XYZ file of C-alpha atoms in Angstrom:
762
model
C -144.957 99.827 96.131
C -145.873 101.424 92.862
C -148.060 98.446 92.122
C -149.803 98.921 95.533
C -150.463 102.601 94.926
C -151.689 101.901 91.459
C -153.921 99.153 92.799
C -155.254 101.496 95.514
C -156.089 104.138 92.958
C -157.830 101.547 90.872
C -159.914 100.418 93.879
C -160.850 104.040 94.682
C -162.169 104.413 91.203
C -164.125 101.203 91.708
C -165.671 102.517 94.978
C -166.551 105.881 93.569
C -167.902 104.431 90.431
C -170.150 102.000 92.314
C -173.837 102.500 91.638
C -175.308 100.498 94.410
C -174.713 99.721 98.042
C -173.840 96.128 97.288
C -171.101 97.172 94.920
C -169.760 99.584 97.539
C -169.752 96.861 100.169
C -167.979 94.438 97.845
C -165.374 97.047 97.041
C -164.781 97.867 100.688
C -164.454 94.182 101.548
C -161.844 93.808 98.866
C -159.995 96.858 100.188
C -159.944 95.498 103.697
C -158.544 92.154 102.469
C -155.775 93.856 100.614
C -154.981 96.121 103.555
C -154.530 93.170 105.838
C -152.110 91.580 103.387
C -150.042 94.748 103.119
C -149.964 95.092 106.874
C -148.746 91.532 107.237
C -145.955 92.135 104.725
C -144.880 95.301 106.490
C -144.695 93.505 109.781
C -142.407 90.866 108.268
C -140.092 93.540 106.884
C -139.886 95.289 110.208
C -139.049 92.057 111.983
C -136.199 91.202 109.474
C -134.679 94.701 109.702
C -133.156 93.900 113.063
C -131.083 90.972 111.639
C -129.922 93.167 108.751
C -128.736 95.848 111.118
C -126.830 93.267 113.041
C -125.022 92.018 109.855
C -124.188 95.590 108.896
C -122.534 96.008 112.243
C -120.410 92.941 111.775
C -119.287 94.184 108.322
C -118.214 97.479 109.812
C -116.104 95.583 112.342
C -114.461 93.509 109.611
C -113.729 96.658 107.610
C -111.980 98.216 110.569
C -109.808 95.110 111.131
C -108.985 94.920 107.402
C -107.844 98.531 107.389
C -105.477 97.799 110.281
C -104.029 94.726 108.474
C -103.599 96.708 105.263
C -101.677 99.377 107.100
C -99.402 96.768 108.661
C -98.864 95.072 105.232
C -97.908 98.338 103.609
C -95.471 98.935 106.407
C -93.840 95.516 105.865
C -93.722 96.005 102.100
C -92.174 99.425 102.374
C -89.734 98.280 105.001
C -88.632 94.632 104.914
C -89.452 93.446 101.331
C -88.395 96.420 99.261
C -84.662 95.498 99.428
C -85.373 91.815 98.675
C -87.544 92.767 95.702
C -84.823 95.015 94.344
C -82.197 92.280 94.776
C -84.436 89.705 93.086
C -85.017 92.074 90.225
C -81.262 92.573 89.757
C -80.585 88.806 89.918
C -83.282 88.131 87.341
C -81.757 90.663 85.010
C -78.276 89.207 85.460
C -79.533 85.679 84.749
C -81.209 86.892 81.600
C -78.024 88.652 80.473
C -75.944 85.542 81.297
C -78.288 83.309 79.299
C -78.035 85.713 76.395
C -74.238 85.777 76.545
C -74.071 81.987 76.848
C -76.305 81.512 73.829
C -74.170 83.956 71.882
C -70.979 82.120 72.920
C -72.540 78.812 71.869
C -73.541 80.301 68.547
C -70.002 81.627 68.113
C -68.497 78.223 68.936
C -70.861 76.604 66.453
C -69.793 79.045 63.756
C -66.134 78.488 64.602
C -66.610 74.713 64.413
C -68.454 75.058 61.111
C -65.703 77.282 59.714
C -63.093 74.763 60.886
C -65.065 72.021 59.138
C -65.343 74.249 56.072
C -61.583 74.773 55.957
C -60.966 71.042 56.358
C -63.363 70.341 53.474
C -61.775 72.970 51.230
C -58.250 71.723 51.844
C -59.377 68.093 51.761
C -61.171 68.292 48.424
C -58.255 70.037 46.726
C -55.762 67.643 48.307
C -57.754 64.610 47.157
C -58.038 66.012 43.654
C -54.273 66.470 43.450
C -51.720 63.718 43.192
C -53.789 61.016 44.980
C -56.748 61.523 42.576
C -59.029 60.006 45.187
C -62.356 61.008 43.664
C -64.514 59.334 46.321
C -62.762 61.231 49.113
C -62.979 64.515 47.205
C -66.698 64.010 46.623
C -67.113 63.139 50.304
C -65.529 66.466 51.333
C -67.910 68.361 49.035
C -70.832 66.466 50.517
C -69.713 67.461 54.031
C -69.316 71.074 52.932
C -72.874 71.121 51.564
C -74.202 70.545 55.104
C -72.622 73.798 56.356
C -75.104 76.773 56.354
C -74.765 79.233 53.475
C -74.409 82.190 55.845
C -71.301 80.564 57.334
C -69.743 79.744 53.957
C -70.423 83.267 52.667
C -69.673 84.982 56.006
C -66.859 87.444 56.626
C -65.252 85.231 59.271
C -64.909 82.291 56.835
C -63.616 84.638 54.151
C -60.779 85.688 56.480
C -59.957 82.310 58.047
C -60.390 79.678 55.304
C -58.266 81.028 52.398
C -54.579 80.146 52.438
C -51.598 80.859 50.238
C -52.297 77.648 48.324
C -56.060 78.282 48.208
C -56.487 82.060 48.037
C -60.100 82.174 46.794
C -63.132 82.451 49.017
C -64.653 79.181 50.243
C -67.708 79.507 48.000
C -65.638 80.007 44.849
C -63.246 77.200 45.768
C -66.057 74.720 46.440
C -67.956 75.680 43.295
C -64.840 75.357 41.147
C -64.028 71.975 42.684
C -67.602 70.768 42.203
C -67.634 71.917 38.589
C -64.264 70.336 37.895
C -65.274 67.027 39.459
C -68.587 67.082 37.615
C -66.815 67.349 34.276
C -64.354 64.654 35.283
C -67.104 62.293 36.447
C -68.990 62.807 33.192
C -65.918 61.920 31.151
C -65.145 58.878 33.290
C -68.792 57.756 33.119
C -68.796 58.040 29.323
C -65.518 56.116 29.147
C -66.984 53.395 31.357
C -70.019 53.179 29.072
C -67.757 52.799 26.034
C -65.718 50.149 27.843
C -68.908 48.429 28.994
C -67.443 48.510 32.503
C -70.426 48.033 34.825
C -68.455 48.492 38.041
C -66.973 51.779 36.847
C -70.390 52.992 35.664
C -71.846 52.361 39.110
C -68.843 53.954 40.829
C -69.121 57.334 39.111
C -72.925 57.358 38.997
C -72.963 57.308 42.805
C -70.608 60.306 43.053
C -72.786 62.930 41.323
C -75.133 63.504 44.318
C -72.144 63.963 46.631
C -70.896 66.941 44.595
C -74.385 68.475 44.490
C -74.933 67.561 40.832
C -77.685 64.919 41.035
C -79.455 66.225 37.921
C -76.282 65.732 35.870
C -75.915 62.166 37.138
C -79.511 61.337 36.276
C -79.093 62.904 32.844
C -75.976 60.939 31.903
C -77.485 57.745 33.284
C -80.686 58.271 31.309
C -78.607 58.816 28.178
C -76.596 55.705 28.957
C -79.738 53.628 29.498
C -81.231 54.901 26.270
C -78.122 54.324 24.198
C -77.160 51.028 25.732
C -80.429 49.177 26.139
C -83.176 50.868 24.181
C -83.203 48.718 21.049
C -82.336 45.482 22.819
C -85.102 46.141 25.345
C -87.554 46.973 22.579
C -86.818 43.684 20.825
C -87.036 41.816 24.121
C -90.431 43.345 24.942
C -91.718 42.407 21.486
C -90.755 38.758 21.970
C -92.103 38.713 25.514
C -95.418 40.187 24.372
C -95.863 37.487 21.726
C -94.918 34.803 24.251
C -97.506 36.139 26.723
C -100.230 36.056 24.088
C -99.403 32.495 23.077
C -99.194 31.291 26.675
C -102.312 33.158 27.763
C -104.611 32.276 24.895
C -103.235 28.999 23.580
C -105.443 26.841 25.785
C -108.535 28.921 25.035
C -108.040 28.684 21.270
C -107.377 24.952 21.409
C -110.421 24.338 23.567
C -112.933 26.337 21.522
C -111.510 26.165 17.986
C -109.892 22.756 17.977
C -106.393 21.246 18.238
C -103.686 22.825 16.117
C -105.571 26.057 15.516
C -103.138 28.063 17.638
C -100.403 27.487 15.053
C -102.260 29.768 12.676
C -102.459 32.402 15.379
C -98.694 32.095 15.980
C -98.084 32.539 12.258
C -100.125 35.750 12.242
C -98.278 36.955 15.325
C -95.019 36.181 13.543
C -96.078 38.452 10.690
C -96.428 41.273 13.205
C -93.089 40.302 14.742
C -91.511 40.477 11.285
C -92.797 43.993 10.808
C -92.044 45.367 14.280
C -88.762 43.475 14.733
C -87.595 44.539 11.297
C -88.224 48.176 12.157
C -86.269 47.815 15.395
C -83.284 46.160 13.711
C -83.240 48.572 10.788
C -83.456 51.585 13.078
C -80.744 50.190 15.334
C -78.480 49.488 12.367
C -78.955 52.980 10.970
C -78.563 54.638 14.372
C -75.346 52.742 15.073
C -74.031 53.160 11.512
C -73.338 49.431 11.319
C -72.826 49.362 7.549
C -70.204 52.095 7.747
C -68.375 50.296 10.522
C -68.467 47.041 8.587
C -66.875 48.782 5.613
C -64.146 50.249 7.799
C -63.474 46.904 9.436
C -63.211 45.043 6.147
C -60.731 47.604 4.853
C -58.497 47.453 7.935
C -55.070 46.239 6.822
C -53.474 45.077 10.113
C -50.304 46.868 9.087
C -48.377 46.058 12.242
C -49.052 42.315 12.031
C -48.303 42.173 8.327
C -45.029 44.079 8.669
C -44.040 41.942 11.652
C -44.049 38.824 9.505
C -41.949 40.358 6.757
C -38.232 39.420 6.737
C -36.499 41.419 9.454
C -34.146 44.112 8.240
C -30.578 43.875 9.400
C -29.795 46.116 12.311
C -33.294 46.508 13.637
C -36.447 44.742 14.660
C -40.125 45.500 14.644
C -40.947 48.427 16.904
C -43.262 47.836 19.825
C -44.878 51.224 19.742
C -48.353 51.863 18.457
C -47.318 55.190 17.014
C -47.261 55.302 13.213
C -44.126 56.010 11.275
C -43.372 59.652 10.634
C -45.302 60.981 7.661
C -47.800 58.097 7.623
C -51.321 58.475 8.903
C -52.204 55.988 11.586
C -54.912 53.448 10.903
C -55.037 52.662 14.621
C -57.446 55.540 15.201
C -59.684 54.835 12.214
C -61.914 52.424 14.143
C -62.967 53.011 17.721
C -62.509 49.690 19.509
C -64.710 50.773 22.395
C -67.607 51.440 20.061
C -67.117 48.064 18.408
C -67.112 46.413 21.825
C -70.332 48.217 22.757
C -71.982 47.106 19.506
C -70.953 43.507 20.153
C -72.538 43.739 23.596
C -75.832 44.910 22.075
C -75.778 42.241 19.365
C -75.051 39.564 21.975
C -78.113 40.581 23.966
C -80.374 40.642 20.914
C -79.106 37.297 19.607
C -79.614 35.752 23.031
C -83.234 36.960 23.121
C -83.759 35.799 19.548
C -82.490 32.331 20.497
C -84.932 32.114 23.388
C -87.765 33.296 21.151
C -87.071 30.752 18.398
C -86.881 27.922 20.945
C -90.179 29.072 22.462
C -91.937 29.178 19.107
C -90.504 25.770 18.163
C -91.732 24.220 21.404
C -95.200 25.759 21.123
C -95.591 24.826 17.464
C -94.411 21.275 18.126
C -96.538 20.810 21.235
C -99.581 21.944 19.298
C -98.730 19.728 16.339
C -97.175 16.259 16.269
C -94.981 14.508 18.846
C -91.669 14.734 16.956
C -88.519 16.458 18.199
C -89.153 20.224 18.450
C -87.733 22.019 15.422
C -88.028 25.589 14.253
C -91.183 25.795 12.096
C -90.889 26.789 8.455
C -92.893 29.995 8.892
C -90.168 31.177 11.268
C -87.151 29.977 9.291
C -88.564 31.627 6.163
C -89.679 34.780 7.945
C -88.328 38.188 7.050
C -87.235 38.671 10.672
C -85.017 35.587 10.421
C -83.337 37.110 7.386
C -83.022 40.444 9.202
C -81.360 38.723 12.171
C -78.931 36.999 9.844
C -78.072 40.177 7.937
C -78.229 42.743 10.734
C -76.959 40.709 13.670
C -75.216 37.431 12.832
C -73.063 38.669 9.955
C -71.945 41.861 11.769
C -71.280 39.865 14.924
C -68.995 37.411 13.139
C -67.143 40.144 11.281
C -66.817 42.503 14.258
C -65.770 39.771 16.671
C -63.048 38.572 14.329
C -61.811 42.134 13.918
C -62.099 42.905 17.629
C -60.022 39.913 18.656
C -57.401 40.157 15.928
C -57.014 43.912 16.411
C -56.731 43.362 20.177
C -53.918 40.851 19.578
C -52.197 43.310 17.267
C -52.530 46.177 19.729
C -51.314 44.011 22.608
C -48.138 43.276 20.663
C -47.763 46.932 19.714
C -47.858 47.920 23.371
C -46.009 44.852 24.618
C -43.508 45.378 27.424
C -41.181 42.740 28.909
C -40.948 42.215 32.670
C -38.495 44.737 34.115
C -34.859 44.059 34.969
C -34.656 40.302 34.496
C -31.207 38.979 35.294
C -29.297 35.720 35.260
C -27.418 36.835 38.355
C -28.904 34.833 41.253
C -27.822 37.484 43.732
C -29.798 40.211 41.959
C -33.406 40.207 43.180
C -36.165 40.156 40.562
C -38.566 43.090 40.492
C -41.350 41.130 38.818
C -43.203 38.122 40.169
C -43.479 34.805 38.313
C -44.552 33.853 35.786
C -42.200 36.188 33.971
C -44.182 37.025 30.840
C -44.606 40.141 28.748
C -47.600 42.430 29.143
C -49.211 41.208 25.914
C -50.084 37.822 27.425
C -52.382 39.183 30.107
C -54.144 41.432 27.585
C -54.591 38.723 24.962
C -55.827 36.119 27.438
C -58.329 38.591 28.873
C -59.675 39.395 25.419
C -59.765 35.715 24.439
C -61.836 34.844 27.496
C -64.104 37.844 26.899
C -64.712 36.873 23.263
C -65.408 33.237 24.144
C -67.842 34.132 26.931
C -69.578 36.754 24.793
C -69.914 34.342 21.882
C -71.373 31.630 24.096
C -73.895 34.140 25.463
C -75.483 34.474 22.010
C -76.711 30.856 22.341
C -76.299 30.538 18.562
C -74.533 27.263 17.767
C -73.555 28.278 14.228
C -72.167 31.585 15.472
C -70.177 29.862 18.215
C -68.605 27.245 15.953
C -67.655 29.927 13.427
C -66.136 32.319 15.993
C -64.263 29.586 17.887
C -62.761 28.365 14.617
C -61.672 31.931 13.796
C -60.287 32.334 17.303
C -58.158 29.242 16.781
C -56.797 30.595 13.514
C -55.862 33.946 15.039
C -54.214 32.356 18.080
C -52.377 29.826 15.934
C -51.205 32.193 13.193
C -51.008 35.700 14.646
C -50.178 34.957 18.280
C -47.934 31.913 17.932
C -46.576 33.261 14.664
C -45.552 36.519 16.323
C -43.905 34.699 19.235
C -42.083 32.379 16.865
C -40.864 35.262 14.669
C -39.554 37.129 17.711
C -37.765 34.000 18.893
C -36.197 33.553 15.478
C -35.446 37.131 14.413
C -35.226 39.349 17.489
C -34.078 37.320 20.481
C -32.460 34.195 19.107
C -29.774 33.198 21.672
C -26.745 32.976 19.425
C -23.229 33.623 20.789
C -21.512 36.861 19.894
C -18.200 35.061 19.312
C -17.714 31.475 18.296
C -17.447 29.201 21.283
C -18.895 31.796 23.646
C -22.321 32.248 25.205
C -25.207 34.464 24.010
C -25.653 37.861 25.718
C -27.601 37.784 28.964
C -30.287 40.142 27.653
C -30.926 37.872 24.670
C -31.240 34.793 26.879
C -33.704 36.464 29.261
C -35.778 37.832 26.366
C -35.889 34.378 24.756
C -37.003 32.817 28.040
C -39.821 35.387 28.341
C -41.067 34.403 24.873
C -41.033 30.725 25.898
C -42.974 31.601 29.037
C -45.483 33.572 26.959
C -46.373 30.546 24.875
C -46.573 28.223 27.870
C -48.781 30.522 29.945
C -51.047 31.216 26.967
C -51.517 27.492 26.389
C -52.196 26.924 30.089
C -54.765 29.739 30.248
C -56.579 28.638 27.110
C -56.892 25.117 28.490
C -58.138 26.450 31.800
C -60.764 28.660 30.131
C -62.076 25.881 27.897
C -62.043 23.199 30.605
C -64.104 25.435 32.886
C -66.684 25.908 30.135
C -67.022 22.295 28.941
C -67.282 20.873 32.454
C -70.313 18.560 32.644
C -71.305 19.918 36.035
C -74.951 21.009 36.092
C -73.869 24.521 37.096
C -71.343 24.775 34.272
C -71.973 27.626 31.798
C -72.354 25.324 28.805
C -75.091 23.318 30.531
C -76.989 26.467 31.463
C -76.718 27.986 27.995
C -77.390 24.818 26.005
C -79.859 22.513 27.741
C -80.305 20.577 24.490
C -77.687 17.750 24.513
C -77.178 17.876 20.741
C -76.395 21.603 20.707
C -74.220 21.255 23.783
C -72.178 18.484 22.162
C -71.592 20.583 19.039
C -70.351 23.494 21.137
C -68.131 21.244 23.263
C -66.628 19.653 20.168
C -65.825 23.067 18.724
C -64.228 24.298 21.955
C -62.207 21.129 22.495
C -60.956 21.180 18.907
C -59.805 24.758 19.461
C -57.862 24.005 22.626
C -56.436 20.742 21.257
C -55.144 22.417 18.106
C -53.676 25.332 20.023
C -52.050 23.021 22.574
C -50.520 20.946 19.793
C -49.098 23.988 17.988
C -47.831 25.633 21.168
C -46.234 22.372 22.356
C -44.397 22.053 19.065
C -43.120 25.622 19.333
C -42.130 25.116 22.981
C -40.231 21.956 22.099
C -38.298 23.732 19.353
C -37.575 26.719 21.598
C -36.429 24.457 24.439
C -34.018 22.704 22.068
C -32.632 26.075 20.959
C -32.099 27.117 24.577
C -30.449 23.792 25.358
C -28.143 23.780 22.330
C -27.062 27.421 22.647
C -27.035 27.954 26.422
C -26.953 24.673 28.324
C -25.057 22.231 26.150
C -21.831 24.252 25.690
C -21.335 24.404 29.452
C -22.024 20.787 30.385
C -18.740 19.269 29.207
C -16.616 21.886 31.063
C -18.650 21.250 34.219
C -17.901 17.514 34.058
C -14.234 18.126 33.263
C -13.907 20.407 36.258
C -15.795 17.994 38.515
C -13.374 15.098 37.809
C -10.292 17.311 37.567
C -7.166 15.551 38.992
C -9.264 12.585 40.055
C -7.712 9.117 39.818
C -9.412 5.867 40.782
C -6.482 3.412 40.703
C -4.281 4.740 43.538
C -2.909 2.841 46.481
C -3.236 4.313 49.947
C 0.008 6.309 49.772
C -0.713 7.808 46.369
C -4.245 8.572 47.446
C -2.984 10.449 50.523
C -0.604 12.453 48.368
C -3.464 13.305 45.983
C -5.674 14.373 48.850
C -2.942 16.597 50.229
C -2.176 18.015 46.790
C -5.818 18.980 46.370
C -5.661 20.919 49.639
C -7.428 18.466 51.940
C -6.398 16.761 55.167
C -5.435 13.100 54.513
C -6.725 12.261 57.981
C -10.160 13.747 57.180
C -11.549 12.066 54.095
C -15.091 13.439 54.385
C -14.477 16.620 52.377
C -12.421 14.752 49.764
C -15.076 12.081 49.326
C -17.614 14.747 48.348
C -15.200 16.808 46.253
C -16.522 15.654 42.866
C -20.129 16.125 43.949
C -19.494 19.584 45.400
C -17.626 20.662 42.263
C -20.406 19.411 40.048
C -23.148 20.940 42.221
C -21.401 24.307 42.116
C -21.117 24.278 38.340
C -24.563 22.765 37.835
C -26.253 25.326 40.086
C -24.421 28.168 38.359
C -25.808 26.877 35.062
C -29.365 25.937 35.998
C -30.518 28.196 38.858
C -30.409 31.464 36.898
C -32.472 29.765 34.192
C -34.897 27.954 36.482
C -35.907 31.048 38.430
C -36.978 32.771 35.195
C -38.793 29.934 33.406
C -42.198 28.504 34.179
C -42.335 25.144 35.911
C -43.507 23.362 32.774
C -40.936 24.852 30.387
C -38.042 24.374 32.794
C -39.046 20.745 33.319
C -38.835 20.242 29.541
C -35.434 21.937 29.377
C -34.164 19.974 32.369
C -35.265 16.698 30.799
C -33.357 17.464 27.606
C -30.311 18.641 29.545
C -30.305 15.623 31.858
C -30.629 13.250 28.928
C -27.559 14.751 27.239
C -25.641 14.879 30.541
C -26.303 11.183 31.145
C -24.670 10.366 27.797
C -21.632 12.516 28.630
C -21.351 10.844 32.016
C -21.631 7.383 30.486
C -18.880 8.159 27.999
C -16.686 9.323 30.834
C -17.332 6.107 32.757
C -16.191 3.947 29.824
C -12.968 5.957 29.662
C -11.957 4.587 33.065
C -11.685 1.043 31.693
C -8.378 -0.396 32.884
C -7.733 2.659 35.075
C -9.729 1.770 38.160
C -9.252 -0.537 41.133
C -11.888 -1.895 43.566
C -11.481 0.999 46.016
C -11.560 3.455 43.143
C -14.728 1.771 41.817
C -16.463 2.400 45.131
C -15.360 6.031 45.079
C -16.476 6.426 41.472
C -19.872 4.887 42.177
C -20.254 7.297 45.106
C -19.326 10.279 42.898
C -21.729 9.254 40.120
C -24.520 8.791 42.652
C -23.877 12.306 44.025
C -23.996 13.829 40.533
C -27.284 12.079 39.753
C -28.786 13.265 43.034
C -27.737 16.855 42.304
C -29.422 16.751 38.884
C -32.630 15.111 40.091
C -33.143 17.617 42.915
C -32.256 20.709 40.890
C -35.666 21.302 39.342
C -38.391 23.561 40.696
C -39.899 20.265 41.867
C -38.039 17.007 42.357
C -38.458 15.044 39.137
C -37.801 11.391 39.874
C -38.290 10.437 36.229
C -34.990 12.156 35.469
C -33.264 9.494 37.585
C -34.251 6.914 34.976
C -32.075 8.716 32.427
C -29.041 7.871 34.521
C -29.885 4.199 35.072
C -27.264 3.046 32.584
C -24.577 4.997 34.463
C -25.728 3.594 37.801
C -25.846 0.047 36.462
C -22.353 0.335 34.931
C -20.975 1.349 38.336
C -22.931 -1.358 40.096
C -21.798 -4.142 37.767
C -18.217 -2.845 37.878
C -18.115 -2.721 41.701
C -19.756 -6.081 42.377
C -17.443 -8.794 43.770
C -16.913 -11.967 41.767
C -18.892 -14.317 43.973
C -21.939 -12.080 43.984
C -21.702 -11.566 40.252
C -21.399 -15.275 39.559
C -24.405 -15.967 41.757
C -26.453 -13.424 39.844
C -25.317 -14.915 36.587
C -26.522 -18.352 37.616
C -29.910 -17.047 38.663
C -30.179 -14.694 35.681
C -30.362 -11.867 38.223
C -27.959 -9.785 36.197
C -30.677 -9.405 33.570
C -32.934 -7.822 36.192
C -30.602 -5.545 38.121
C -28.790 -4.345 34.976
C -31.689 -4.428 32.559
C -30.627 -1.185 30.790
C -27.332 -2.750 29.706
C -26.862 -5.202 26.884
C -25.025 -8.453 27.699
C -21.864 -7.234 25.973
C -22.068 -3.973 27.951
C -22.376 -5.850 31.226
C -19.327 -7.868 30.248
C -17.471 -4.709 29.326
C -18.347 -3.163 32.706
C -16.986 -6.234 34.537
C -13.716 -5.892 32.640
C -13.140 -2.246 33.607
C -11.361 -3.034 36.888
C -7.636 -3.582 37.033
C -6.617 -7.110 37.837
C -5.102 -7.426 41.272
């Protein structure tokens, strides 16, 4: 509209400013055109106004209806829904309060459960640390306690509920004290395991540090252990491996571009560096471990206990078994730490093993690059300064320390030796120990012997092995067998208290234990050596010594050791068995035979025999019990003599004793048979043969295993009875066919004749 007015004003100015009629006409024409357009637009607006008025009317109608509906809605809201809305609001509030209470109850139950768990952990850790000393369980309780939130452990509720009369402190203090105590204990046990070179024990306690919330302590002690135990050996190993890698990696290149044999010069130059670096490692190790000082201490050790044990025993007392020194005398037992010596031997073994591999590698490479002869260690290595260092710093200390370690272990085992408890010759008294019945020293000495042999073999040094095995044989033959022999002779010799009596029971049992000691030691040594020298491809000796020449030298040394020890121990066992037979078995054999044949006559007619049977308390009508009377008497006496002995001795030693006893018994029985010459009739001969057969059967079956070879000792007795009982016709027939020579081959012709003449003539 404003634009139209403005345009109209502009056109008026154009009309009034026109200067000619034509301009006026043109302006008027333009005005008329614009007027017609405006008129047309106005007409359109007027025509559309009717529709707009109609729509406005409809909107007014809708507004009226909407007002009515709004009034009705407000009425419903104020009437019907207000109570429901209020109820819903109350329910919603109650649900929210219930959820809150439930969550608080759940939180309370969780705290209660955690406090209950806390109390169980507190009581459990202290209980495990008490008498049971179950360290794994105690550490497990601490680990469980560490999962409980701090606010629960330090809370007032736990402070009131957890403490008890036995555990009055707060849970936090109790757990911290237990953790600290276990940490110190685990550290001490770990260090002891390191000194003992006990890998299983090291692993056991290393795993427990995290459970007691002390992982940093566990890592620290393990790092110290790794440094102390493997640092120098690993350094030497890495040096050898580095040289081997250079030779393997560049040998072909040097040979190809510089000519055959040129790599030997390179190896020699590398050996010069090995001499320098290896020498530093060995010197530093020797100084760090104070090897020279330990060698001095070892060489000055006097083995006082062993030396005094072999001195003549003083009357009224023997050598004490305690390791405690005499009053007023300083103990040399504590002057050298055996655990440290053992640890040093473990390090030296590792370094010697690596040195052996290195020398074999250099020998092979030098030989393969040179001629085709058998690989030998080249002169630049045998004359090297490192070779001399190995000999001085490793081989010599190893030989000296190993000898000391084994001999001192034997000495200490005897110092702490304890016999098996409550041995008795009473068959009705049960034995508290299990066979073999040996003293505690045997298990210790055999363990150390096996350890020393295996450790020595692990060095892979043939000269070291032959030297140590020879020393081992000397110690076992002189110190071990010598100690057992001296104790048999001076401390527990089974001599009777009164002439004609038997030795005391305690002396007999102690003597048997010493016999068992020697037998079990011999058996174990043979078992150890046989396992090593086995030619199986998986046998240790084959793995350690692939070279047949070296392997044969080691086998020869080991077999000489076991053969010499077996020979010496067998000689001692034979002497000891004879002592036991002469002083314990032999005095009782003659009375047993006398009692077995007591009142027996073998030349009685039927009437006299019936009277004898009745006199001996048997029914003349029932001959079965009388016919076995001699056998039952003998078996009773024989069992009373042998069973108490057999249940204490080893199978091998008892078999030896039984053989000696049976041999002597057969001679006694034979003498008794000859005494019946002229005092026996045919019926009596049959009875006598039956009685002798029963006695032989009782002896043969009395061992721990039936020994049929013992029956051969009684063949002369059996053949005397057989020849004596044979009727004339049968005997004459055998004589014609020379059968008597076969069935009575143990008897001389004059003895067979004598046996035939024993019967009374009818």
